[in-house]
mmCIF file of C-alpha atoms in Angstrom:
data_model
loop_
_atom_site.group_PDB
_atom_site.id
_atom_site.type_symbol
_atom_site.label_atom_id
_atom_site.label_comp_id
_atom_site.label_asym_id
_atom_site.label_seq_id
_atom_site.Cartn_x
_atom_site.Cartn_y
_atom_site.Cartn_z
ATOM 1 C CA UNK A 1 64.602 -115.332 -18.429
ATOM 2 C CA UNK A 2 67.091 -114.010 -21.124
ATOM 3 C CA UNK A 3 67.495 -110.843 -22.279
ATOM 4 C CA UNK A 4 67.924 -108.945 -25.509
ATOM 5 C CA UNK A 5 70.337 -106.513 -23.662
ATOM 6 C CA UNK A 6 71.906 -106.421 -19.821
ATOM 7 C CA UNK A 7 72.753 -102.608 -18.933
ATOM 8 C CA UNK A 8 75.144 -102.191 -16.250
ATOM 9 C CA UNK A 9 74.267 -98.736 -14.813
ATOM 10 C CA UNK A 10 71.468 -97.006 -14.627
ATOM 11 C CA UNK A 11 72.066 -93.338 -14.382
ATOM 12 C CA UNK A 12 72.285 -91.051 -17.611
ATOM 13 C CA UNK A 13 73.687 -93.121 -20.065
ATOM 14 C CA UNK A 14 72.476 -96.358 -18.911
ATOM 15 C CA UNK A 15 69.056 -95.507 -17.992
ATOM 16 C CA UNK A 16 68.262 -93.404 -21.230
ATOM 17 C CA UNK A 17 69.880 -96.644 -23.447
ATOM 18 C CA UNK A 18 67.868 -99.095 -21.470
ATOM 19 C CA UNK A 19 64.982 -96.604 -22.758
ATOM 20 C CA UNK A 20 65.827 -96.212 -26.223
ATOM 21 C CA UNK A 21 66.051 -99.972 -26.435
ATOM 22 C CA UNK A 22 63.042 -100.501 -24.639
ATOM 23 C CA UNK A 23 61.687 -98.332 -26.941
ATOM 24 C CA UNK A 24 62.680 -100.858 -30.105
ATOM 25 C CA UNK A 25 61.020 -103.641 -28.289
ATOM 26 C CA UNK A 26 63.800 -105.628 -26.713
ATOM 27 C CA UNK A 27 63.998 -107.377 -23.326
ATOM 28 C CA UNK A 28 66.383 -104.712 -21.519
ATOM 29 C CA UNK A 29 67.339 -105.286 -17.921
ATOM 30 C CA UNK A 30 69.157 -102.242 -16.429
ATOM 31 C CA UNK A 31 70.894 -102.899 -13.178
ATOM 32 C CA UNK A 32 72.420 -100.893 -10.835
ATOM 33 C CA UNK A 33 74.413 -101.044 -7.504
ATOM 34 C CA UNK A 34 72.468 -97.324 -5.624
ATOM 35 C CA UNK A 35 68.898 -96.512 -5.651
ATOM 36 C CA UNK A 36 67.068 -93.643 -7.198
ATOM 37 C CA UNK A 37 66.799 -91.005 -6.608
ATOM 38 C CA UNK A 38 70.303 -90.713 -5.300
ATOM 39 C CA UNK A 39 73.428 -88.023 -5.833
ATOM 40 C CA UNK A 40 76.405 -88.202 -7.591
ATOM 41 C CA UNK A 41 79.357 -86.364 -8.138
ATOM 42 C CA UNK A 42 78.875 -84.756 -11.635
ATOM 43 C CA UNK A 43 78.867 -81.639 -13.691
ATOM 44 C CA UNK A 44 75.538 -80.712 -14.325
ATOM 45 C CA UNK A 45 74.748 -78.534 -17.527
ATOM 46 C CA UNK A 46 72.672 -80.532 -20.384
ATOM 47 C CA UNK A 47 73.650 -78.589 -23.442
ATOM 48 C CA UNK A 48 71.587 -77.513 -25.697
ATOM 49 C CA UNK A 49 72.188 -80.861 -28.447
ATOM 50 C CA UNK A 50 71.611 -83.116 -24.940
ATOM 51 C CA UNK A 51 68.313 -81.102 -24.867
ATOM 52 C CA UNK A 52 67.085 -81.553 -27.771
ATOM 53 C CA UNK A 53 67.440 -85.234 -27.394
ATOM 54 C CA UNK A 54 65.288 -84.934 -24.269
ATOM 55 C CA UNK A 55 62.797 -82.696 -26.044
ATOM 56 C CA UNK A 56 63.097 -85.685 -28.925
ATOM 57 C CA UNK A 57 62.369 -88.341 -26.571
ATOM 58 C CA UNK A 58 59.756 -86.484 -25.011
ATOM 59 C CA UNK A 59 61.142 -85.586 -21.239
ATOM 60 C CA UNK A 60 61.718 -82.517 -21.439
ATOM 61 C CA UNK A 61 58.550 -81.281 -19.938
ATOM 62 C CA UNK A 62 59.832 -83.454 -17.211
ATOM 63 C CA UNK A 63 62.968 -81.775 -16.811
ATOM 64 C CA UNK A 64 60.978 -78.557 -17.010
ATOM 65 C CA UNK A 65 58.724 -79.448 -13.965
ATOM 66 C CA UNK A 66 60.972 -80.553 -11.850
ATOM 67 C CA UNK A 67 62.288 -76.898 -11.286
ATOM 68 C CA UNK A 68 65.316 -76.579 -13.410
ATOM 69 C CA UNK A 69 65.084 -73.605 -15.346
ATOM 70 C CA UNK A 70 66.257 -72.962 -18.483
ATOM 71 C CA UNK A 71 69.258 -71.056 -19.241
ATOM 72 C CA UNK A 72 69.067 -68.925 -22.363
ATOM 73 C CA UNK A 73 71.787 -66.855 -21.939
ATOM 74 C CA UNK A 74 75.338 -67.156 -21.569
ATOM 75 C CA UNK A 75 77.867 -64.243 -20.164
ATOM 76 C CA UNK A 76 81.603 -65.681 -20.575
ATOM 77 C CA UNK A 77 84.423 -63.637 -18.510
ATOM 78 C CA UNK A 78 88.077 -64.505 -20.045
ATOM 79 C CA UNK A 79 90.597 -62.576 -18.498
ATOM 80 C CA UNK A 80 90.144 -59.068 -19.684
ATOM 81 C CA UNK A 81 87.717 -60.253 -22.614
ATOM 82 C CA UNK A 82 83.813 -60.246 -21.927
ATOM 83 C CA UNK A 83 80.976 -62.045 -24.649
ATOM 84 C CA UNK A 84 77.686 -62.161 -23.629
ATOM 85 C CA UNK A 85 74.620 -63.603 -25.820
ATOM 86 C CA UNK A 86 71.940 -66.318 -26.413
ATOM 87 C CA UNK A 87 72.021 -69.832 -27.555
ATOM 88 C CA UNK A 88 70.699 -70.318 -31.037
ATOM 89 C CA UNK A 89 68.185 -72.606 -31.825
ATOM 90 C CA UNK A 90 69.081 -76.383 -32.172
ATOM 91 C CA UNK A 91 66.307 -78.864 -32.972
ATOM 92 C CA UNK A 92 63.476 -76.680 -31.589
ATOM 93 C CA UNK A 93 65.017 -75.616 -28.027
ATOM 94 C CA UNK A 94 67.065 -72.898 -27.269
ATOM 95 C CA UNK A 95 68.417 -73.472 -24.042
ATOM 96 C CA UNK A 96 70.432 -75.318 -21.569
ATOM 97 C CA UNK A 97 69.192 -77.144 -18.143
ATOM 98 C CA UNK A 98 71.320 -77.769 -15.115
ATOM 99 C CA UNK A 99 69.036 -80.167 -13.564
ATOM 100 C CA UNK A 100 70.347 -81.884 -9.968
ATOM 101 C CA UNK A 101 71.210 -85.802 -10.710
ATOM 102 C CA UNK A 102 69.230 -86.387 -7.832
ATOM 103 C CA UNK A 103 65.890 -85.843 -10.413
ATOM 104 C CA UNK A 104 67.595 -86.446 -13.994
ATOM 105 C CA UNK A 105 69.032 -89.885 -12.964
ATOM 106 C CA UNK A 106 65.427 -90.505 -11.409
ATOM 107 C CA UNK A 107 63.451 -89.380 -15.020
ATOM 108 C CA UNK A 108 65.820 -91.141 -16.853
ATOM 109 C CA UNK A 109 65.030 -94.367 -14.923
ATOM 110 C CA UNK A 110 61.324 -93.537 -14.735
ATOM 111 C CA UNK A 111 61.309 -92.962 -18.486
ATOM 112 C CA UNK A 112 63.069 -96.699 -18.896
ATOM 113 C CA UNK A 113 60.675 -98.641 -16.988
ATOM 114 C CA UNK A 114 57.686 -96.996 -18.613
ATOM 115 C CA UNK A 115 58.918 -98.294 -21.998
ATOM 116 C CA UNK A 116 59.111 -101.386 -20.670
ATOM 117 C CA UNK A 117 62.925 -101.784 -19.195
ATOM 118 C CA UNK A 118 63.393 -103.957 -15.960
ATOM 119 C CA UNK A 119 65.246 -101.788 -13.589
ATOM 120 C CA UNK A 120 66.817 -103.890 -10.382
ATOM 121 C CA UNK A 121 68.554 -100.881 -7.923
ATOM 122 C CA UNK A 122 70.719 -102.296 -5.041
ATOM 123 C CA UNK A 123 71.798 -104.741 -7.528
ATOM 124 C CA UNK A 124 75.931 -105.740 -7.674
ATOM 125 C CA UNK A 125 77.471 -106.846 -10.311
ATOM 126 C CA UNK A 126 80.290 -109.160 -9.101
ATOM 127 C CA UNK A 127 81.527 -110.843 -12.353
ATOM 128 C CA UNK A 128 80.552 -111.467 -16.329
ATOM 129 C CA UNK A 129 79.277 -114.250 -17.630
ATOM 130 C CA UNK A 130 81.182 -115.412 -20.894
ATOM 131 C CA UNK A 131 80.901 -118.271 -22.996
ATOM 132 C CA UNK A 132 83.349 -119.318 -26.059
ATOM 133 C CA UNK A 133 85.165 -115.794 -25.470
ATOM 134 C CA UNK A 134 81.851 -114.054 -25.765
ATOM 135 C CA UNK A 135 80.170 -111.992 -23.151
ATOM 136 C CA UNK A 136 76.531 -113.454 -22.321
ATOM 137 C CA UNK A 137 75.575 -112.238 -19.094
ATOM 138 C CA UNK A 138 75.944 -111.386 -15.414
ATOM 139 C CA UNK A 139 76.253 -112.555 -11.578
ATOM 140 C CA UNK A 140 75.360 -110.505 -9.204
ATOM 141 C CA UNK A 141 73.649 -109.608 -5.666
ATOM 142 C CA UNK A 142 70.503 -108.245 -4.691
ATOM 143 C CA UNK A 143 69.996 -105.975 -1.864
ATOM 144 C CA UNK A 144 69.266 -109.162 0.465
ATOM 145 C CA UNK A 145 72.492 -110.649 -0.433
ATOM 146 C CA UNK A 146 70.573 -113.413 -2.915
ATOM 147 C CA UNK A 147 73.340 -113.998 -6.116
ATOM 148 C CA UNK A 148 71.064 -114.210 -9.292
ATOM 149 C CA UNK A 149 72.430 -114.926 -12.871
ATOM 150 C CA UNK A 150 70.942 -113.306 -16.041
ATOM 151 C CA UNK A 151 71.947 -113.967 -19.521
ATOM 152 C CA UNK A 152 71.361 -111.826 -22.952
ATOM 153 C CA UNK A 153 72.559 -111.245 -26.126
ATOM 154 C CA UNK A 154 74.732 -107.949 -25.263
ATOM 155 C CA UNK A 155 75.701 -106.879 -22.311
ATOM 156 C CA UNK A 156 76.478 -102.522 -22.304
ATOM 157 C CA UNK A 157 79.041 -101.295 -19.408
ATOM 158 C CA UNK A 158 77.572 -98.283 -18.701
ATOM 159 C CA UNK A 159 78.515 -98.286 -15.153
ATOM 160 C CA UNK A 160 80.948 -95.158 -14.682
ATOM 161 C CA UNK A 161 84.512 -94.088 -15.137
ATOM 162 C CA UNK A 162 85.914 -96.812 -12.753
ATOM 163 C CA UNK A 163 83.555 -99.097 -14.852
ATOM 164 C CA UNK A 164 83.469 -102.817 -13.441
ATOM 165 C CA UNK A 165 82.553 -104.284 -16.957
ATOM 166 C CA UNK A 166 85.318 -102.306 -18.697
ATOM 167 C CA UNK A 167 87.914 -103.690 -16.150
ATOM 168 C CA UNK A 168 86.461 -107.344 -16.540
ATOM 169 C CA UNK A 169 86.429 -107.228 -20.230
ATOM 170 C CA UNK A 170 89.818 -105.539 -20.493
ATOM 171 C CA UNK A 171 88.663 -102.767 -22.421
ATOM 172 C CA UNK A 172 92.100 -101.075 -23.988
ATOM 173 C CA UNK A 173 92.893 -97.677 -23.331
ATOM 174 C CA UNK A 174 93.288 -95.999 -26.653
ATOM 175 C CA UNK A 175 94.052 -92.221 -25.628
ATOM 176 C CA UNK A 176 94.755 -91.103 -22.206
ATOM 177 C CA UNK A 177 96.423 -88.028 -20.526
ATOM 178 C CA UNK A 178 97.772 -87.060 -17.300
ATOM 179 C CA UNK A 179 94.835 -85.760 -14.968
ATOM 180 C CA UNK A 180 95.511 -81.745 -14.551
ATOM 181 C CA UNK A 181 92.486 -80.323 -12.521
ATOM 182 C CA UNK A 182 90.265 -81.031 -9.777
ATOM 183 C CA UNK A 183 87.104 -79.794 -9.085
ATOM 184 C CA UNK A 184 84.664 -78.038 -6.202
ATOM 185 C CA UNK A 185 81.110 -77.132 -6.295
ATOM 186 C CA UNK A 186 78.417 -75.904 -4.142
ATOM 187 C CA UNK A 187 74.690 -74.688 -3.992
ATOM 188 C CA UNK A 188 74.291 -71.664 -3.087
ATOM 189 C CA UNK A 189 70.816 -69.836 -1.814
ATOM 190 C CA UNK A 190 70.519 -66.049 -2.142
ATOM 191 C CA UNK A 191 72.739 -65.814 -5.257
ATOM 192 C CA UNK A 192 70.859 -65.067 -8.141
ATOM 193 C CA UNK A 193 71.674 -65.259 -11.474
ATOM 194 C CA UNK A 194 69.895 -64.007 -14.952
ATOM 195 C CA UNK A 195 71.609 -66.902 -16.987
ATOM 196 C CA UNK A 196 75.135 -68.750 -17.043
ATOM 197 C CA UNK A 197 78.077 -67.277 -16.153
ATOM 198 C CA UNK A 198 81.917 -69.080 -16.988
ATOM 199 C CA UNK A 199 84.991 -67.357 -15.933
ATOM 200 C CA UNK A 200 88.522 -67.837 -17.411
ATOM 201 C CA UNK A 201 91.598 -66.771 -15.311
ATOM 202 C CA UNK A 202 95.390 -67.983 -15.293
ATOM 203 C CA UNK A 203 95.184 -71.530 -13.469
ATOM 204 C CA UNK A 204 91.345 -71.026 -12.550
ATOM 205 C CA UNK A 205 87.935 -71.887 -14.345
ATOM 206 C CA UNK A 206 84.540 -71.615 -13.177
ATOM 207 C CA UNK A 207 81.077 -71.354 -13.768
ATOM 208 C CA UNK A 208 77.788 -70.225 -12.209
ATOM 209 C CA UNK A 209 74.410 -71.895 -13.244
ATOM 210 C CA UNK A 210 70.978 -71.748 -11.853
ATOM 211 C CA UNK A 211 69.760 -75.427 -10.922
ATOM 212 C CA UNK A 212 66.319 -76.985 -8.840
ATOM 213 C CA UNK A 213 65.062 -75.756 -5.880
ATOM 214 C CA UNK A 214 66.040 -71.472 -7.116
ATOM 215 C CA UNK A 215 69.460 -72.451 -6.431
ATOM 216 C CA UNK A 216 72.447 -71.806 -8.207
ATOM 217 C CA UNK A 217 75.308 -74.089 -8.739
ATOM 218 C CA UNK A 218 78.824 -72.804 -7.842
ATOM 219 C CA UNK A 219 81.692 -74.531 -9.856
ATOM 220 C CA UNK A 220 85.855 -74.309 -10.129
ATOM 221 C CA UNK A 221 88.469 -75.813 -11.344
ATOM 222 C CA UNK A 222 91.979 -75.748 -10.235
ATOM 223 C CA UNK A 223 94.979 -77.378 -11.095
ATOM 224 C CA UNK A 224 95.547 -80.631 -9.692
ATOM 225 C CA UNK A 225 99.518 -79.925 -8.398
ATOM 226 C CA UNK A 226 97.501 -77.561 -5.290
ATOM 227 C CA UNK A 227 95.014 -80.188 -4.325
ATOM 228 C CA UNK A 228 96.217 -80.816 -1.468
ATOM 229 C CA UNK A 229 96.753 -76.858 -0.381
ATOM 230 C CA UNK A 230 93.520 -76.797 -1.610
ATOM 231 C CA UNK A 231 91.792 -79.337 0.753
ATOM 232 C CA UNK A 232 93.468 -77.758 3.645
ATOM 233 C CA UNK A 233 90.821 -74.837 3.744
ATOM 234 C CA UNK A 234 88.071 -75.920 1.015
ATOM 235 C CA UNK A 235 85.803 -72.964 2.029
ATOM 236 C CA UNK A 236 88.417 -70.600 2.212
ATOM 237 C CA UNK A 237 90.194 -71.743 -0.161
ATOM 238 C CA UNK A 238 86.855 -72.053 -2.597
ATOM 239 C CA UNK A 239 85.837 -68.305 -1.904
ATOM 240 C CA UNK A 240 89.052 -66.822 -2.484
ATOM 241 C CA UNK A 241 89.457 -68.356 -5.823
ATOM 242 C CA UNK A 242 86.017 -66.952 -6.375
ATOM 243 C CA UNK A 243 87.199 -63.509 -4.929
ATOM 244 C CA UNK A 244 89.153 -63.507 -8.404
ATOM 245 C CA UNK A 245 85.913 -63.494 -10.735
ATOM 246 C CA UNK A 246 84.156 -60.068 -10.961
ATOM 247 C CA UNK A 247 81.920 -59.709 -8.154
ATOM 248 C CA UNK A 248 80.714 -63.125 -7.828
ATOM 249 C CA UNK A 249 83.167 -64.175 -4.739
ATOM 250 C CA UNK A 250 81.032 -61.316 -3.475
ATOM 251 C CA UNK A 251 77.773 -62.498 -4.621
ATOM 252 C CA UNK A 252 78.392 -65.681 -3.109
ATOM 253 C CA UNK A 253 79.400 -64.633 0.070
ATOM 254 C CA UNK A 254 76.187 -62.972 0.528
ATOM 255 C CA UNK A 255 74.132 -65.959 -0.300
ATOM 256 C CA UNK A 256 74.114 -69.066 2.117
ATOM 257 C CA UNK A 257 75.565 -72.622 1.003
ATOM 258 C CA UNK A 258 72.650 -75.317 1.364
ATOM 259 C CA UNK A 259 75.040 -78.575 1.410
ATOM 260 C CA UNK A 260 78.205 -79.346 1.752
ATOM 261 C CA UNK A 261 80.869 -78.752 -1.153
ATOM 262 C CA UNK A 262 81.675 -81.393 -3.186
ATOM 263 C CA UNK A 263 85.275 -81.890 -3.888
ATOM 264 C CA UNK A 264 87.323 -84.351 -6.513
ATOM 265 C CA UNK A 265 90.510 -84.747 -8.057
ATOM 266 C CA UNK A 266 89.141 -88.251 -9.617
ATOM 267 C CA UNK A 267 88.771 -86.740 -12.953
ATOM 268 C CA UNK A 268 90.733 -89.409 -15.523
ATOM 269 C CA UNK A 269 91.264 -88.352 -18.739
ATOM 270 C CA UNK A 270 90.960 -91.750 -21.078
ATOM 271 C CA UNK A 271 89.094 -93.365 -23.811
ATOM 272 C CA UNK A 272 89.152 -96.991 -23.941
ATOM 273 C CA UNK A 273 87.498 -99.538 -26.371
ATOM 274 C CA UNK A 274 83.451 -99.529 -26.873
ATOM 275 C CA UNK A 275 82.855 -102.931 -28.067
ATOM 276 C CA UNK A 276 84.140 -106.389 -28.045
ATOM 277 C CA UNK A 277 82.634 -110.216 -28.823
ATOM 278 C CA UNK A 278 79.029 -110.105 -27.203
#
């Protein structure tokens, strides 16, 4: 069978184009290597224009009863300078959502198969198919190792930051920078939290949201040159830098951390080329 469109990826991006095509009536396959629901390392807030495309498409009732609450108010701590208020309307919502991946990335998919997307999980993409300098397809494995071969009109690499399709297509780099942070997070239990919270301090950032489960999501960044000092100690390390936001080193150290913290310095900064022949 050939396709209108072959999506590589199926978490945010993929998985809500797959939809949005589906949607339109084409054949859409979406593919993807891990299977849902699953994690990934990520930030997490859907701002308020990204909600009012969910509300749009109509999933944001999803979002809402899958436990992530709504965050109406922002408090924003800069170093000696404090602003605290609500989001305005945009598009009939008037708040963010930190949902966990583990259920967006799931919706999302959800959402493309009910508008009529094939969605393959455990599937590999292990080259492109091209034909007169055109992209027309895929090769691939499924989870039992078979190698299958699907063909379509257009073929969208939405398959990450170290995306396999941009790397086989050669997709140019048009803007890039130096990476100059990393990040940590953590959920937290026992830390509440009326609404957002970002803090601002020489060499620091970071941010306290409520996510699923009455959580709330514990976020830095730090720059990358004390990664390594950093990884030495993460807790220690993590709750110190906290230590130098208000109370909410405090806060947190009277809560109790659920998983493990989640740690990266892979944060590139580039744009490359969207679109090529097929």
């Amino acid at each position: 069978m050939s396709y209108d469109v072959i999506v590589v990826g199926a978490r945010v991006a993929g998985a809500a184009t797959a939809m949005l095509l589906a949607r339109r009536g084409l054949r859409v396959l979406a593919v993807d290597r891990a299977s849902f629901p699953s994690d990934t390392i990520s930030s997490h807030q859907v701002q308020v224009p990204g909600v009012a495309r969910l509300h749009r498409w109509g999933l944001l009732d999803r979002v809402r009863a899958s436990g992530a609450p709504p965050t109406r108010r922002m408090r924003v701590d800069a170093a000696g300078v404090l602003l605290e208020g609500d989001f305005p309307a945009y598009d009939g919502v008037d708040a963010l959502y930190s949902p966990r991946r583990t259920l967006l990335d799931a919706l999302l998919v959800d959402a493309a198969r009910a508008a009529g997307a094939e969605v393959r999980e455990h599937f590999r993409v292990e080259k492109l198919v091209w034909d007169g300098g055109r992209v027309t397809g895929i090769v691939g494995r499924e989870r039992d190792g078979m190698a299958r071969t699907e063909t379509a009109r257009l073929v969208v690499g939405a398959d990450g930051k170290r995306s396999f399709v941009a790397q086989a297509v050669g997709a140019a780099h048009y803007r890039e920078w130096p990476v100059r942070a990393f990040a940590c997070y953590g959920y937290w239990a026992g830390v509440p939290v009326t609404g957002g919270a970002l803090y601002d301090r020489p060499g620091l950032a970071a941010a306290a949201f409520p996510t699923n489960d009455d959580l709330t999501l514990v976020y830095l960044a730090l720059p990358i040159a004390g990664f390594d000092a950093f990884r030495a100690d993460i807790e220690g390390n993590y709750l110190r830098a906290l230590d130098r936001c208000g109370d909410l080193g405090e806060r947190v150290r009277s809560g109790t951390r659920v998983e493990r913290l989640r740690t990266t310095p892979d944060q590139p900064n580039t744009f490359r080329r969207a679109h090529g022949p097929g």
